[in-house]
PDB file of C-alpha atoms in Angstrom:
ATOM      1  CA  MET A   1     -23.221 -47.233 -55.092  1.00  0.00           C
ATOM      2  CA  GLU A   2     -25.694 -44.883 -56.728  1.00  0.00           C
ATOM      3  CA  LEU A   3     -28.714 -44.287 -54.523  1.00  0.00           C
ATOM      4  CA  LYS A   4     -32.158 -42.903 -55.153  1.00  0.00           C
ATOM      5  CA  VAL A   5     -33.607 -41.534 -51.910  1.00  0.00           C
ATOM      6  CA  SER A   6     -37.359 -40.968 -51.651  1.00  0.00           C
ATOM      7  CA  SER A   7     -39.893 -40.427 -48.888  1.00  0.00           C
ATOM      8  CA  LEU A   8     -42.977 -42.538 -48.313  1.00  0.00           C
ATOM      9  CA  ALA A   9     -45.034 -39.376 -48.781  1.00  0.00           C
ATOM     10  CA  GLU A  10     -43.733 -39.268 -52.353  1.00  0.00           C
ATOM     11  CA  ARG A  11     -44.088 -43.002 -52.939  1.00  0.00           C
ATOM     12  CA  PRO A  12     -46.641 -44.482 -50.510  1.00  0.00           C
ATOM     13  CA  GLU A  13     -46.904 -47.695 -52.535  1.00  0.00           C
ATOM     14  CA  MET A  14     -43.423 -48.627 -51.247  1.00  0.00           C
ATOM     15  CA  ARG A  15     -44.419 -48.808 -47.592  1.00  0.00           C
ATOM     16  CA  GLU A  16     -44.686 -52.601 -47.371  1.00  0.00           C
ATOM     17  CA  ARG A  17     -41.342 -53.116 -49.071  1.00  0.00           C
ATOM     18  CA  VAL A  18     -39.633 -50.524 -46.865  1.00  0.00           C
ATOM     19  CA  LEU A  19     -40.968 -51.996 -43.636  1.00  0.00           C
ATOM     20  CA  GLY A  20     -40.175 -55.507 -44.848  1.00  0.00           C
ATOM     21  CA  MET A  21     -36.498 -54.797 -45.499  1.00  0.00           C
ATOM     22  CA  ALA A  22     -34.105 -57.054 -43.578  1.00  0.00           C
ATOM     23  CA  ASP A  23     -32.330 -55.616 -40.545  1.00  0.00           C
ATOM     24  CA  SER A  24     -29.772 -56.730 -37.981  1.00  0.00           C
ATOM     25  CA  TRP A  25     -31.406 -55.666 -34.711  1.00  0.00           C
ATOM     26  CA  PRO A  26     -31.060 -58.125 -31.803  1.00  0.00           C
ATOM     27  CA  GLU A  27     -34.527 -59.621 -31.346  1.00  0.00           C
ATOM     28  CA  PHE A  28     -35.027 -58.272 -27.838  1.00  0.00           C
ATOM     29  CA  VAL A  29     -34.514 -54.668 -29.021  1.00  0.00           C
ATOM     30  CA  THR A  30     -37.659 -54.927 -31.136  1.00  0.00           C
ATOM     31  CA  GLU A  31     -39.715 -55.882 -28.061  1.00  0.00           C
ATOM     32  CA  ASP A  32     -39.746 -52.431 -26.438  1.00  0.00           C
ATOM     33  CA  LEU A  33     -43.427 -51.718 -25.706  1.00  0.00           C
ATOM     34  CA  VAL A  34     -43.229 -48.026 -26.595  1.00  0.00           C
ATOM     35  CA  GLY A  35     -41.493 -48.818 -29.846  1.00  0.00           C
ATOM     36  CA  ASN A  36     -44.020 -51.511 -30.700  1.00  0.00           C
ATOM     37  CA  THR A  37     -46.827 -49.038 -30.049  1.00  0.00           C
ATOM     38  CA  HIS A  38     -45.472 -46.112 -32.056  1.00  0.00           C
ATOM     39  CA  TYR A  39     -42.770 -47.126 -34.539  1.00  0.00           C
ATOM     40  CA  GLY A  40     -45.143 -48.538 -37.147  1.00  0.00           C
ATOM     41  CA  ARG A  41     -47.267 -45.407 -36.918  1.00  0.00           C
ATOM     42  CA  ILE A  42     -44.504 -43.220 -38.336  1.00  0.00           C
ATOM     43  CA  SER A  43     -44.810 -44.607 -41.854  1.00  0.00           C
ATOM     44  CA  GLY A  44     -48.600 -44.346 -41.747  1.00  0.00           C
ATOM     45  CA  GLU A  45     -49.063 -40.957 -40.085  1.00  0.00           C
ATOM     46  CA  LEU A  46     -45.788 -39.150 -40.815  1.00  0.00           C
ATOM     47  CA  PRO A  47     -44.730 -40.592 -44.186  1.00  0.00           C
ATOM     48  CA  GLU A  48     -42.834 -37.434 -45.124  1.00  0.00           C
ATOM     49  CA  HIS A  49     -40.391 -38.352 -42.342  1.00  0.00           C
ATOM     50  CA  VAL A  50     -39.671 -41.863 -43.612  1.00  0.00           C
ATOM     51  CA  LEU A  51     -36.924 -41.997 -46.220  1.00  0.00           C
ATOM     52  CA  PHE A  52     -35.696 -45.017 -48.128  1.00  0.00           C
ATOM     53  CA  ALA A  53     -32.845 -45.643 -50.530  1.00  0.00           C
ATOM     54  CA  GLU A  54     -32.861 -47.809 -53.648  1.00  0.00           C
ATOM     55  CA  ASP A  55     -29.804 -49.002 -55.517  1.00  0.00           C
ATOM     56  CA  GLU A  56     -29.380 -49.131 -59.294  1.00  0.00           C
ATOM     57  CA  ARG A  57     -31.534 -52.277 -59.507  1.00  0.00           C
ATOM     58  CA  GLY A  58     -34.394 -50.790 -57.492  1.00  0.00           C
ATOM     59  CA  GLU A  59     -33.562 -52.838 -54.390  1.00  0.00           C
ATOM     60  CA  ILE A  60     -34.252 -51.118 -51.075  1.00  0.00           C
ATOM     61  CA  VAL A  61     -30.958 -51.005 -49.209  1.00  0.00           C
ATOM     62  CA  ALA A  62     -31.654 -48.608 -46.316  1.00  0.00           C
ATOM     63  CA  HIS A  63     -34.329 -46.555 -44.621  1.00  0.00           C
ATOM     64  CA  ALA A  64     -34.493 -43.802 -42.035  1.00  0.00           C
ATOM     65  CA  HIS A  65     -37.355 -42.864 -39.713  1.00  0.00           C
ATOM     66  CA  SER A  66     -37.706 -39.579 -37.851  1.00  0.00           C
ATOM     67  CA  VAL A  67     -40.458 -37.671 -36.036  1.00  0.00           C
ATOM     68  CA  PRO A  68     -41.207 -33.969 -35.546  1.00  0.00           C
ATOM     69  CA  PHE A  69     -42.037 -32.826 -32.026  1.00  0.00           C
ATOM     70  CA  ALA A  70     -42.228 -29.704 -29.861  1.00  0.00           C
ATOM     71  CA  LEU A  71     -39.022 -29.736 -27.824  1.00  0.00           C
ATOM     72  CA  HIS A  72     -39.625 -26.209 -26.555  1.00  0.00           C
ATOM     73  CA  ALA A  73     -43.192 -26.774 -25.435  1.00  0.00           C
ATOM     74  CA  GLU A  74     -44.148 -26.018 -21.840  1.00  0.00           C
ATOM     75  CA  ASP A  75     -42.705 -28.525 -19.323  1.00  0.00           C
ATOM     76  CA  ARG A  76     -40.119 -29.755 -21.833  1.00  0.00           C
ATOM     77  CA  GLY A  77     -37.205 -27.689 -23.104  1.00  0.00           C
ATOM     78  CA  ASP A  78     -34.479 -30.276 -22.599  1.00  0.00           C
ATOM     79  CA  LEU A  79     -33.886 -33.635 -24.199  1.00  0.00           C
ATOM     80  CA  PRO A  80     -35.413 -36.343 -22.007  1.00  0.00           C
ATOM     81  CA  ALA A  81     -33.608 -38.938 -19.918  1.00  0.00           C
ATOM     82  CA  ARG A  82     -36.034 -41.522 -21.314  1.00  0.00           C
ATOM     83  CA  GLY A  83     -34.706 -40.748 -24.775  1.00  0.00           C
ATOM     84  CA  TRP A  84     -36.144 -42.863 -27.587  1.00  0.00           C
ATOM     85  CA  ASP A  85     -39.260 -43.909 -25.684  1.00  0.00           C
ATOM     86  CA  GLU A  86     -40.075 -40.391 -24.487  1.00  0.00           C
ATOM     87  CA  VAL A  87     -39.546 -38.626 -27.790  1.00  0.00           C
ATOM     88  CA  LEU A  88     -41.818 -41.102 -29.590  1.00  0.00           C
ATOM     89  CA  GLY A  89     -44.503 -40.426 -26.999  1.00  0.00           C
ATOM     90  CA  TRP A  90     -44.051 -36.666 -27.312  1.00  0.00           C
ATOM     91  CA  ALA A  91     -44.224 -36.759 -31.106  1.00  0.00           C
ATOM     92  CA  PHE A  92     -47.509 -38.634 -31.294  1.00  0.00           C
ATOM     93  CA  SER A  93     -49.019 -36.701 -28.405  1.00  0.00           C
ATOM     94  CA  ASP A  94     -48.188 -33.475 -30.253  1.00  0.00           C
ATOM     95  CA  LEU A  95     -49.634 -34.844 -33.477  1.00  0.00           C
ATOM     96  CA  ARG A  96     -52.866 -35.837 -31.758  1.00  0.00           C
ATOM     97  CA  ARG A  97     -53.261 -32.461 -30.023  1.00  0.00           C
ATOM     98  CA  GLY A  98     -52.232 -30.344 -32.994  1.00  0.00           C
ATOM     99  CA  VAL A  99     -49.124 -28.922 -31.279  1.00  0.00           C
ATOM    100  CA  ARG A 100     -46.757 -27.255 -33.721  1.00  0.00           C
ATOM    101  CA  PRO A 101     -43.396 -29.108 -33.805  1.00  0.00           C
ATOM    102  CA  ASP A 102     -40.107 -27.221 -33.658  1.00  0.00           C
ATOM    103  CA  THR A 103     -37.544 -30.045 -33.807  1.00  0.00           C
ATOM    104  CA  VAL A 104     -37.031 -33.357 -35.605  1.00  0.00           C
ATOM    105  CA  SER A 105     -35.754 -36.417 -33.790  1.00  0.00           C
ATOM    106  CA  ALA A 106     -34.067 -39.268 -35.583  1.00  0.00           C
ATOM    107  CA  ILE A 107     -35.663 -42.569 -34.616  1.00  0.00           C
ATOM    108  CA  SER A 108     -33.749 -45.088 -36.701  1.00  0.00           C
ATOM    109  CA  VAL A 109     -31.340 -45.505 -39.569  1.00  0.00           C
ATOM    110  CA  VAL A 110     -31.386 -49.085 -40.824  1.00  0.00           C
ATOM    111  CA  VAL A 111     -29.152 -50.594 -43.496  1.00  0.00           C
ATOM    112  CA  ASP A 112     -29.825 -53.985 -45.086  1.00  0.00           C
ATOM    113  CA  PRO A 113     -27.220 -56.372 -43.573  1.00  0.00           C
ATOM    114  CA  ARG A 114     -25.989 -57.282 -47.053  1.00  0.00           C
ATOM    115  CA  HIS A 115     -25.022 -53.661 -47.691  1.00  0.00           C
ATOM    116  CA  GLN A 116     -23.512 -52.665 -44.367  1.00  0.00           C
ATOM    117  CA  GLY A 117     -19.979 -51.307 -44.235  1.00  0.00           C
ATOM    118  CA  HIS A 118     -20.321 -49.063 -47.293  1.00  0.00           C
ATOM    119  CA  GLY A 119     -21.194 -45.750 -45.652  1.00  0.00           C
ATOM    120  CA  LEU A 120     -24.943 -45.993 -46.243  1.00  0.00           C
ATOM    121  CA  SER A 121     -25.816 -45.065 -42.660  1.00  0.00           C
ATOM    122  CA  GLY A 122     -23.992 -41.748 -43.040  1.00  0.00           C
ATOM    123  CA  ARG A 123     -25.697 -41.066 -46.363  1.00  0.00           C
ATOM    124  CA  MET A 124     -29.111 -41.737 -44.850  1.00  0.00           C
ATOM    125  CA  LEU A 125     -28.306 -39.496 -41.888  1.00  0.00           C
ATOM    126  CA  SER A 126     -27.411 -36.701 -44.308  1.00  0.00           C
ATOM    127  CA  ALA A 127     -30.649 -37.294 -46.210  1.00  0.00           C
ATOM    128  CA  MET A 128     -32.584 -37.069 -42.925  1.00  0.00           C
ATOM    129  CA  ARG A 129     -30.919 -33.740 -42.133  1.00  0.00           C
ATOM    130  CA  ASP A 130     -31.728 -32.431 -45.608  1.00  0.00           C
ATOM    131  CA  ASN A 131     -35.322 -33.598 -45.277  1.00  0.00           C
ATOM    132  CA  ALA A 132     -35.770 -31.840 -41.939  1.00  0.00           C
ATOM    133  CA  ARG A 133     -34.301 -28.638 -43.372  1.00  0.00           C
ATOM    134  CA  ALA A 134     -36.608 -28.874 -46.390  1.00  0.00           C
ATOM    135  CA  HIS A 135     -39.586 -29.057 -44.003  1.00  0.00           C
ATOM    136  CA  GLY A 136     -38.528 -25.867 -42.260  1.00  0.00           C
ATOM    137  CA  PHE A 137     -36.737 -27.242 -39.193  1.00  0.00           C
ATOM    138  CA  SER A 138     -33.455 -25.873 -37.878  1.00  0.00           C
ATOM    139  CA  GLU A 139     -32.387 -28.773 -35.675  1.00  0.00           C
ATOM    140  CA  VAL A 140     -32.289 -32.569 -35.702  1.00  0.00           C
ATOM    141  CA  VAL A 141     -31.670 -34.445 -32.479  1.00  0.00           C
ATOM    142  CA  ALA A 142     -30.925 -38.137 -32.156  1.00  0.00           C
ATOM    143  CA  PRO A 143     -31.046 -40.632 -29.255  1.00  0.00           C
ATOM    144  CA  VAL A 144     -28.117 -42.600 -30.616  1.00  0.00           C
ATOM    145  CA  ARG A 145     -27.523 -46.275 -29.868  1.00  0.00           C
ATOM    146  CA  PRO A 146     -23.690 -46.467 -29.928  1.00  0.00           C
ATOM    147  CA  SER A 147     -22.824 -49.251 -32.322  1.00  0.00           C
ATOM    148  CA  ALA A 148     -19.837 -50.701 -30.417  1.00  0.00           C
ATOM    149  CA  LYS A 149     -21.052 -50.200 -26.839  1.00  0.00           C
ATOM    150  CA  HIS A 150     -22.272 -53.820 -26.717  1.00  0.00           C
ATOM    151  CA  LEU A 151     -18.609 -54.856 -26.656  1.00  0.00           C
ATOM    152  CA  GLU A 152     -18.260 -53.075 -23.296  1.00  0.00           C
ATOM    153  CA  PRO A 153     -21.525 -53.696 -21.438  1.00  0.00           C
ATOM    154  CA  HIS A 154     -20.058 -52.777 -18.042  1.00  0.00           C
ATOM    155  CA  THR A 155     -18.500 -49.466 -19.115  1.00  0.00           C
ATOM    156  CA  PRO A 156     -20.602 -46.538 -17.853  1.00  0.00           C
ATOM    157  CA  ILE A 157     -22.357 -44.861 -20.778  1.00  0.00           C
ATOM    158  CA  GLU A 158     -21.175 -41.417 -19.598  1.00  0.00           C
ATOM    159  CA  GLU A 159     -17.571 -42.531 -19.884  1.00  0.00           C
ATOM    160  CA  TYR A 160     -18.120 -44.302 -23.186  1.00  0.00           C
ATOM    161  CA  ALA A 161     -19.939 -41.362 -24.805  1.00  0.00           C
ATOM    162  CA  ARG A 162     -17.074 -38.955 -24.071  1.00  0.00           C
ATOM    163  CA  ARG A 163     -14.250 -41.248 -25.201  1.00  0.00           C
ATOM    164  CA  VAL A 164     -12.403 -39.888 -28.237  1.00  0.00           C
ATOM    165  CA  ARG A 165      -9.665 -41.016 -30.583  1.00  0.00           C
ATOM    166  CA  PRO A 166      -6.360 -39.146 -30.982  1.00  0.00           C
ATOM    167  CA  ASP A 167      -7.922 -37.150 -33.827  1.00  0.00           C
ATOM    168  CA  GLY A 168     -10.613 -35.868 -31.457  1.00  0.00           C
ATOM    169  CA  LEU A 169     -13.491 -37.817 -33.023  1.00  0.00           C
ATOM    170  CA  PRO A 170     -15.620 -40.182 -30.922  1.00  0.00           C
ATOM    171  CA  HIS A 171     -14.316 -43.663 -30.259  1.00  0.00           C
ATOM    172  CA  ASP A 172     -17.683 -45.175 -31.190  1.00  0.00           C
ATOM    173  CA  PRO A 173     -18.256 -45.590 -34.953  1.00  0.00           C
ATOM    174  CA  TRP A 174     -21.909 -44.469 -35.008  1.00  0.00           C
ATOM    175  CA  LEU A 175     -21.278 -41.484 -32.745  1.00  0.00           C
ATOM    176  CA  ARG A 176     -18.406 -40.646 -35.075  1.00  0.00           C
ATOM    177  CA  VAL A 177     -20.715 -40.646 -38.110  1.00  0.00           C
ATOM    178  CA  HIS A 178     -22.988 -38.149 -36.367  1.00  0.00           C
ATOM    179  CA  VAL A 179     -20.099 -35.858 -35.410  1.00  0.00           C
ATOM    180  CA  ARG A 180     -18.742 -35.931 -38.952  1.00  0.00           C
ATOM    181  CA  ALA A 181     -22.214 -34.930 -40.148  1.00  0.00           C
ATOM    182  CA  GLY A 182     -22.098 -31.876 -37.891  1.00  0.00           C
ATOM    183  CA  ALA A 183     -23.554 -33.065 -34.559  1.00  0.00           C
ATOM    184  CA  GLY A 184     -22.274 -32.677 -31.034  1.00  0.00           C
ATOM    185  CA  VAL A 185     -22.733 -34.870 -27.986  1.00  0.00           C
ATOM    186  CA  HIS A 186     -25.381 -33.240 -25.791  1.00  0.00           C
ATOM    187  CA  SER A 187     -26.173 -35.622 -22.937  1.00  0.00           C
ATOM    188  CA  VAL A 188     -26.852 -39.202 -21.967  1.00  0.00           C
ATOM    189  CA  ALA A 189     -30.350 -40.724 -21.970  1.00  0.00           C
ATOM    190  CA  PRO A 190     -29.848 -43.351 -19.241  1.00  0.00           C
ATOM    191  CA  ALA A 191     -33.247 -45.014 -19.728  1.00  0.00           C
ATOM    192  CA  SER A 192     -33.855 -44.554 -23.443  1.00  0.00           C
ATOM    193  CA  MET A 193     -35.546 -47.923 -23.976  1.00  0.00           C
ATOM    194  CA  THR A 194     -36.922 -50.497 -21.530  1.00  0.00           C
ATOM    195  CA  VAL A 195     -37.667 -54.126 -22.300  1.00  0.00           C
ATOM    196  CA  SER A 196     -39.320 -56.034 -19.446  1.00  0.00           C
ATOM    197  CA  ALA A 197     -40.360 -59.606 -20.130  1.00  0.00           C
ATOM    198  CA  SER A 198     -40.712 -63.073 -18.682  1.00  0.00           C
ATOM    199  CA  LEU A 199     -37.706 -65.334 -18.352  1.00  0.00           C
ATOM    200  CA  GLU A 200     -39.179 -67.632 -20.969  1.00  0.00           C
ATOM    201  CA  GLN A 201     -39.316 -64.769 -23.452  1.00  0.00           C
ATOM    202  CA  TRP A 202     -35.727 -63.796 -22.729  1.00  0.00           C
ATOM    203  CA  ARG A 203     -34.632 -67.415 -23.186  1.00  0.00           C
ATOM    204  CA  ARG A 204     -36.404 -67.543 -26.529  1.00  0.00           C
ATOM    205  CA  TRP A 205     -34.911 -64.253 -27.720  1.00  0.00           C
ATOM    206  CA  THR A 206     -31.327 -64.944 -26.626  1.00  0.00           C
ATOM    207  CA  GLY A 207     -30.848 -68.707 -26.201  1.00  0.00           C
ATOM    208  CA  LEU A 208     -29.471 -68.054 -22.700  1.00  0.00           C
ATOM    209  CA  PRO A 209     -30.724 -69.897 -19.572  1.00  0.00           C
ATOM    210  CA  PHE A 210     -31.728 -66.817 -17.542  1.00  0.00           C
ATOM    211  CA  ASP A 211     -31.725 -68.877 -14.355  1.00  0.00           C
ATOM    212  CA  THR A 212     -29.313 -66.821 -12.217  1.00  0.00           C
ATOM    213  CA  ARG A 213     -30.195 -63.734 -10.225  1.00  0.00           C
ATOM    214  CA  GLY A 214     -28.226 -60.647 -11.180  1.00  0.00           C
ATOM    215  CA  ASP A 215     -26.804 -59.006 -14.271  1.00  0.00           C
ATOM    216  CA  ILE A 216     -26.700 -61.128 -17.420  1.00  0.00           C
ATOM    217  CA  GLU A 217     -24.542 -60.198 -20.403  1.00  0.00           C
ATOM    218  CA  VAL A 218     -26.581 -60.615 -23.576  1.00  0.00           C
ATOM    219  CA  PRO A 219     -25.060 -60.422 -27.075  1.00  0.00           C
ATOM    220  CA  GLY A 220     -26.007 -57.094 -28.639  1.00  0.00           C
ATOM    221  CA  ALA A 221     -27.085 -55.488 -25.350  1.00  0.00           C
ATOM    222  CA  LEU A 222     -25.389 -52.200 -24.435  1.00  0.00           C
ATOM    223  CA  VAL A 223     -25.656 -52.944 -20.708  1.00  0.00           C
ATOM    224  CA  PRO A 224     -26.387 -56.156 -18.784  1.00  0.00           C
ATOM    225  CA  VAL A 225     -29.951 -57.396 -18.403  1.00  0.00           C
ATOM    226  CA  ARG A 226     -31.187 -57.638 -14.816  1.00  0.00           C
ATOM    227  CA  CYS A 227     -32.538 -61.117 -14.110  1.00  0.00           C
ATOM    228  CA  GLU A 228     -34.882 -61.894 -11.196  1.00  0.00           C
ATOM    229  CA  PRO A 229     -35.646 -65.659 -11.357  1.00  0.00           C
ATOM    230  CA  GLU A 230     -37.678 -65.660  -8.138  1.00  0.00           C
ATOM    231  CA  ARG A 231     -39.998 -63.088  -9.694  1.00  0.00           C
ATOM    232  CA  GLY A 232     -40.009 -64.701 -13.132  1.00  0.00           C
ATOM    233  CA  TYR A 233     -38.853 -61.737 -15.193  1.00  0.00           C
ATOM    234  CA  ALA A 234     -35.832 -59.808 -16.462  1.00  0.00           C
ATOM    235  CA  VAL A 235     -35.460 -56.144 -17.381  1.00  0.00           C
ATOM    236  CA  TYR A 236     -33.190 -54.371 -19.859  1.00  0.00           C
ATOM    237  CA  VAL A 237     -32.818 -50.597 -19.568  1.00  0.00           C
ATOM    238  CA  GLU A 238     -30.811 -49.289 -22.511  1.00  0.00           C
ATOM    239  CA  PRO A 239     -28.881 -46.029 -22.367  1.00  0.00           C
ATOM    240  CA  ASN A 240     -28.468 -43.896 -25.474  1.00  0.00           C
ATOM    241  CA  VAL A 241     -26.530 -40.730 -26.264  1.00  0.00           C
ATOM    242  CA  TRP A 242     -28.332 -37.555 -27.311  1.00  0.00           C
ATOM    243  CA  MET A 243     -26.701 -35.879 -30.308  1.00  0.00           C
ATOM    244  CA  ARG A 244     -27.763 -32.459 -31.625  1.00  0.00           C
ATOM    245  CA  HIS A 245     -27.469 -31.415 -35.272  1.00  0.00           C
ATOM    246  CA  ALA A 246     -27.869 -27.720 -36.023  1.00  0.00           C
ATOM    247  CA  LEU A 247     -29.046 -27.327 -39.637  1.00  0.00           C
TER     248      LEU A 247
END
C-alpha cells in the first residue's frame, strides 16, 4: 500500500477526519480520565506531533499522536511509573509553563481496523521517529500497551515484558515492532492508566455482570479489573512497558 503521511500542522483541515477514524480500542480504555482530559488537546495544541496516513484513494488508514516533554527537568529524570497518564500531564504542564522539551513520547499509533495486519503500525512508528528527529529531538520514548498481553491477564507484566522468542526478539508483537525499529525495553510502568467507574458503567462497557467481589477478567484488559460490589465501583490499573528509541 502506498501511503502519504502528513502532519496536522501541515494540513489542519484534516483534523476532524483524523479524529473520526475508526479504531479497535476496548470501550473502557477510552474512559481514562487523564486521557479524556488531554488526548484531544494534542491535535489542537501540538498539531505538528499528530501524523496521519492516507492511501491511494485519500482514505485515512492510520494516525499517530505524540507529545514533547522535558524528561530531564528537575524532579524528573526517569520515565514515570504512571506511564501514559503521567507523561501526558508532564507534556501539557510544560507547554503551559513554557518549559523547553527534550524528549518526545509516543502516545498512540492507531490503524483503521479494516487495514490492520499490513504493517501500518510499524510504518507509522517510523514516521513518528522521523518527525521527532526533524523537530530536533534525539530520543523517542513510548509507554507501550503490549498487544497480546490481554491473552494472559494474570501473567506479571515484568515477566511478560522480558519474554523473548528463540531469535531474541520480544514475544509480544507490538513490543517486537518497537525493537525492530531500534528501541529497547527500559522499564515497566505498573500504573500507566487508571479507569475507575461505577459497576453500572463497567456493565455497559463490557456486558459483564460485575456482581462478584474480586478480580474480573475483561476482554481486552491487560490485567484483571478489581470489582468491589459493596462499594459500587470497579478499578482497572493498566501496566505498560516503557521503550526507548535513540534517534
